[in-house]
mmCIF file of C-alpha atoms in Angstrom:
data_model
loop_
_atom_site.group_PDB
_atom_site.id
_atom_site.type_symbol
_atom_site.label_atom_id
_atom_site.label_comp_id
_atom_site.label_asym_id
_atom_site.label_seq_id
_atom_site.Cartn_x
_atom_site.Cartn_y
_atom_site.Cartn_z
ATOM 1 C CA UNK A 917 85.044 -60.136 73.954
ATOM 2 C CA UNK A 918 82.373 -62.529 75.182
ATOM 3 C CA UNK A 919 84.401 -63.325 78.306
ATOM 4 C CA UNK A 920 84.862 -59.619 78.968
ATOM 5 C CA UNK A 921 81.127 -59.012 78.725
ATOM 6 C CA UNK A 922 80.488 -61.994 80.966
ATOM 7 C CA UNK A 923 82.945 -60.577 83.480
ATOM 8 C CA UNK A 924 81.318 -57.142 83.365
ATOM 9 C CA UNK A 925 77.864 -58.618 83.917
ATOM 10 C CA UNK A 926 79.127 -61.014 86.598
ATOM 11 C CA UNK A 927 80.742 -58.079 88.382
ATOM 12 C CA UNK A 928 77.908 -55.592 88.044
ATOM 13 C CA UNK A 929 74.968 -57.766 89.093
ATOM 14 C CA UNK A 930 76.408 -58.805 92.487
ATOM 15 C CA UNK A 931 77.482 -55.204 93.090
ATOM 16 C CA UNK A 932 73.982 -53.970 92.283
ATOM 17 C CA UNK A 933 72.491 -56.492 94.702
ATOM 18 C CA UNK A 934 75.026 -55.529 97.347
ATOM 19 C CA UNK A 935 74.194 -51.841 96.917
ATOM 20 C CA UNK A 936 70.476 -52.613 97.133
ATOM 21 C CA UNK A 937 70.544 -54.662 100.332
ATOM 22 C CA UNK A 938 73.660 -53.157 101.956
ATOM 23 C CA UNK A 939 75.229 -56.550 102.629
ATOM 24 C CA UNK A 940 78.929 -57.126 102.064
ATOM 25 C CA UNK A 941 80.061 -59.422 99.260
ATOM 26 C CA UNK A 942 80.224 -63.100 100.190
ATOM 27 C CA UNK A 943 83.464 -64.233 101.800
ATOM 28 C CA UNK A 944 84.056 -66.691 98.992
ATOM 29 C CA UNK A 945 84.110 -64.085 96.199
ATOM 30 C CA UNK A 946 87.267 -64.779 94.211
ATOM 31 C CA UNK A 947 87.395 -61.332 92.603
ATOM 32 C CA UNK A 948 86.190 -58.315 94.523
ATOM 33 C CA UNK A 949 86.647 -54.547 94.323
ATOM 34 C CA UNK A 950 89.360 -53.176 96.610
ATOM 35 C CA UNK A 951 87.056 -50.420 97.898
ATOM 36 C CA UNK A 952 87.623 -49.990 101.631
ATOM 37 C CA UNK A 953 89.408 -53.321 102.022
ATOM 38 C CA UNK A 954 92.470 -53.506 104.198
ATOM 39 C CA UNK A 955 95.013 -56.114 103.138
ATOM 40 C CA UNK A 956 95.886 -56.756 106.782
ATOM 41 C CA UNK A 957 92.481 -58.488 107.109
ATOM 42 C CA UNK A 958 93.949 -61.306 105.020
ATOM 43 C CA UNK A 959 97.244 -61.787 106.864
ATOM 44 C CA UNK A 960 98.104 -65.477 107.201
ATOM 45 C CA UNK A 961 94.831 -66.568 105.535
ATOM 46 C CA UNK A 962 95.022 -65.443 101.884
ATOM 47 C CA UNK A 963 97.441 -64.293 99.223
ATOM 48 C CA UNK A 964 95.988 -61.092 97.784
ATOM 49 C CA UNK A 965 96.582 -60.281 94.151
ATOM 50 C CA UNK A 966 95.642 -56.689 93.423
ATOM 51 C CA UNK A 967 95.005 -55.669 89.829
ATOM 52 C CA UNK A 968 95.174 -51.918 89.270
ATOM 53 C CA UNK A 969 94.253 -49.889 86.209
ATOM 54 C CA UNK A 970 93.224 -46.311 85.537
ATOM 55 C CA UNK A 971 89.969 -47.534 83.978
ATOM 56 C CA UNK A 972 88.140 -50.874 83.768
ATOM 57 C CA UNK A 973 88.312 -50.499 79.971
ATOM 58 C CA UNK A 974 92.127 -50.929 80.013
ATOM 59 C CA UNK A 975 92.769 -53.976 77.769
ATOM 60 C CA UNK A 976 95.584 -55.151 80.082
ATOM 61 C CA UNK A 977 93.184 -55.090 83.035
ATOM 62 C CA UNK A 978 90.579 -57.074 81.109
ATOM 63 C CA UNK A 979 93.191 -59.594 79.938
ATOM 64 C CA UNK A 980 94.524 -60.100 83.485
ATOM 65 C CA UNK A 981 91.046 -60.599 84.939
ATOM 66 C CA UNK A 982 90.152 -63.069 82.148
ATOM 67 C CA UNK A 983 93.307 -65.083 82.833
ATOM 68 C CA UNK A 984 92.639 -65.135 86.582
ATOM 69 C CA UNK A 985 89.035 -66.246 86.043
ATOM 70 C CA UNK A 986 90.182 -69.010 83.676
ATOM 71 C CA UNK A 987 92.645 -70.234 86.326
ATOM 72 C CA UNK A 988 90.424 -69.644 89.344
ATOM 73 C CA UNK A 989 90.711 -73.215 90.631
ATOM 74 C CA UNK A 990 94.536 -73.135 90.597
ATOM 75 C CA UNK A 991 94.533 -69.756 92.326
ATOM 76 C CA UNK A 992 92.027 -70.829 94.992
ATOM 77 C CA UNK A 993 94.218 -73.863 95.671
ATOM 78 C CA UNK A 994 96.962 -71.371 96.555
ATOM 79 C CA UNK A 995 94.613 -69.310 98.787
ATOM 80 C CA UNK A 996 94.579 -66.392 96.334
ATOM 81 C CA UNK A 997 91.967 -63.674 96.540
ATOM 82 C CA UNK A 998 91.860 -60.997 93.830
ATOM 83 C CA UNK A 999 91.152 -57.318 94.402
ATOM 84 C CA UNK A 1000 90.512 -54.835 91.622
ATOM 85 C CA UNK A 1001 91.008 -51.083 91.693
ATOM 86 C CA UNK A 1002 90.238 -49.152 88.510
ATOM 87 C CA UNK A 1003 89.520 -45.717 89.978
ATOM 88 C CA UNK A 1004 92.637 -43.713 90.855
ATOM 89 C CA UNK A 1005 90.517 -40.745 91.979
ATOM 90 C CA UNK A 1006 88.887 -42.835 94.751
ATOM 91 C CA UNK A 1007 92.272 -43.134 96.508
ATOM 92 C CA UNK A 1008 91.522 -46.481 98.136
ATOM 93 C CA UNK A 1009 93.622 -47.628 101.093
ATOM 94 C CA UNK A 1010 95.067 -50.423 98.959
ATOM 95 C CA UNK A 1011 96.037 -47.981 96.192
ATOM 96 C CA UNK A 1012 97.593 -45.604 98.728
ATOM 97 C CA UNK A 1013 99.627 -48.435 100.248
ATOM 98 C CA UNK A 1014 100.823 -50.079 97.013
ATOM 99 C CA UNK A 1015 101.118 -46.889 94.885
ATOM 100 C CA UNK A 1016 100.678 -48.270 91.357
ATOM 101 C CA UNK A 1017 101.132 -46.310 88.149
ATOM 102 C CA UNK A 1018 98.603 -47.182 85.476
ATOM 103 C CA UNK A 1019 98.132 -50.928 85.051
ATOM 104 C CA UNK A 1020 99.866 -53.067 87.651
ATOM 105 C CA UNK A 1021 99.420 -56.558 89.049
ATOM 106 C CA UNK A 1022 100.691 -56.939 92.625
ATOM 107 C CA UNK A 1023 101.073 -60.231 94.508
ATOM 108 C CA UNK A 1024 101.160 -59.983 98.307
ATOM 109 C CA UNK A 1025 102.044 -63.133 100.272
ATOM 110 C CA UNK A 1026 100.234 -64.319 103.396
ATOM 111 C CA UNK A 1027 102.779 -62.533 105.572
ATOM 112 C CA UNK A 1028 101.791 -59.179 104.048
ATOM 113 C CA UNK A 1029 105.005 -58.729 102.041
ATOM 114 C CA UNK A 1030 104.778 -57.650 98.393
ATOM 115 C CA UNK A 1031 106.458 -60.453 96.433
ATOM 116 C CA UNK A 1032 105.765 -59.363 92.864
ATOM 117 C CA UNK A 1033 104.846 -56.248 90.866
ATOM 118 C CA UNK A 1034 104.209 -56.523 87.155
ATOM 119 C CA UNK A 1035 103.356 -53.727 84.688
ATOM 120 C CA UNK A 1036 101.754 -56.173 82.259
ATOM 121 C CA UNK A 1037 99.346 -59.118 82.560
ATOM 122 C CA UNK A 1038 100.762 -62.419 83.790
ATOM 123 C CA UNK A 1039 99.366 -65.864 83.150
ATOM 124 C CA UNK A 1040 98.046 -67.990 86.006
ATOM 125 C CA UNK A 1041 100.897 -70.381 85.313
ATOM 126 C CA UNK A 1042 103.507 -67.634 85.862
ATOM 127 C CA UNK A 1043 101.727 -66.345 88.961
ATOM 128 C CA UNK A 1044 101.413 -69.886 90.321
ATOM 129 C CA UNK A 1045 105.125 -70.491 89.850
ATOM 130 C CA UNK A 1046 105.955 -67.286 91.714
ATOM 131 C CA UNK A 1047 103.655 -68.283 94.562
ATOM 132 C CA UNK A 1048 105.056 -71.818 94.674
ATOM 133 C CA UNK A 1049 108.603 -70.464 95.105
ATOM 134 C CA UNK A 1050 107.766 -68.626 98.339
ATOM 135 C CA UNK A 1051 108.842 -70.233 101.622
ATOM 136 C CA UNK A 1052 105.283 -70.106 103.002
ATOM 137 C CA UNK A 1053 103.868 -71.972 100.020
ATOM 138 C CA UNK A 1054 106.680 -74.526 100.075
ATOM 139 C CA UNK A 1055 105.894 -75.231 103.723
ATOM 140 C CA UNK A 1056 102.182 -75.645 102.847
ATOM 141 C CA UNK A 1057 103.071 -78.120 100.100
ATOM 142 C CA UNK A 1058 105.337 -80.078 102.467
ATOM 143 C CA UNK A 1059 102.628 -80.201 105.140
ATOM 144 C CA UNK A 1060 100.049 -81.466 102.619
ATOM 145 C CA UNK A 1061 102.412 -84.239 101.507
ATOM 146 C CA UNK A 1062 103.034 -85.258 105.113
ATOM 147 C CA UNK A 1063 99.292 -85.232 105.768
ATOM 148 C CA UNK A 1064 99.564 -82.490 108.392
#
């Protein structure tokens, strides 16, 4: 419960500041609202994970966000950026494109292809394994080993 409250406060205060000064969230925000984001902005640079729910109070949504925050370093190492969408009535571009039903966690690779859809929360370890199996990630790992 404490982590959930911390997440709520950590999410609301930057959003309040953003609304007040009109500036966009910092580029290094690990978790950000989907809003008007277009996943094509992140082609070849990031691996978006989109967490959908019908309400931010959904326990599955809260559990998934907590797990992602706990494993932030491992996810950043894999160039993951997390988007949240908890308002079906807003009909965001991301929601229209991915068409979730209720809670859903979607992993999109750097090439823009949806690699994974899950109707329940997944641990960072499971997500990391799925990412590490993709050809793009395997090439990145090989290049790091070779020092290139």
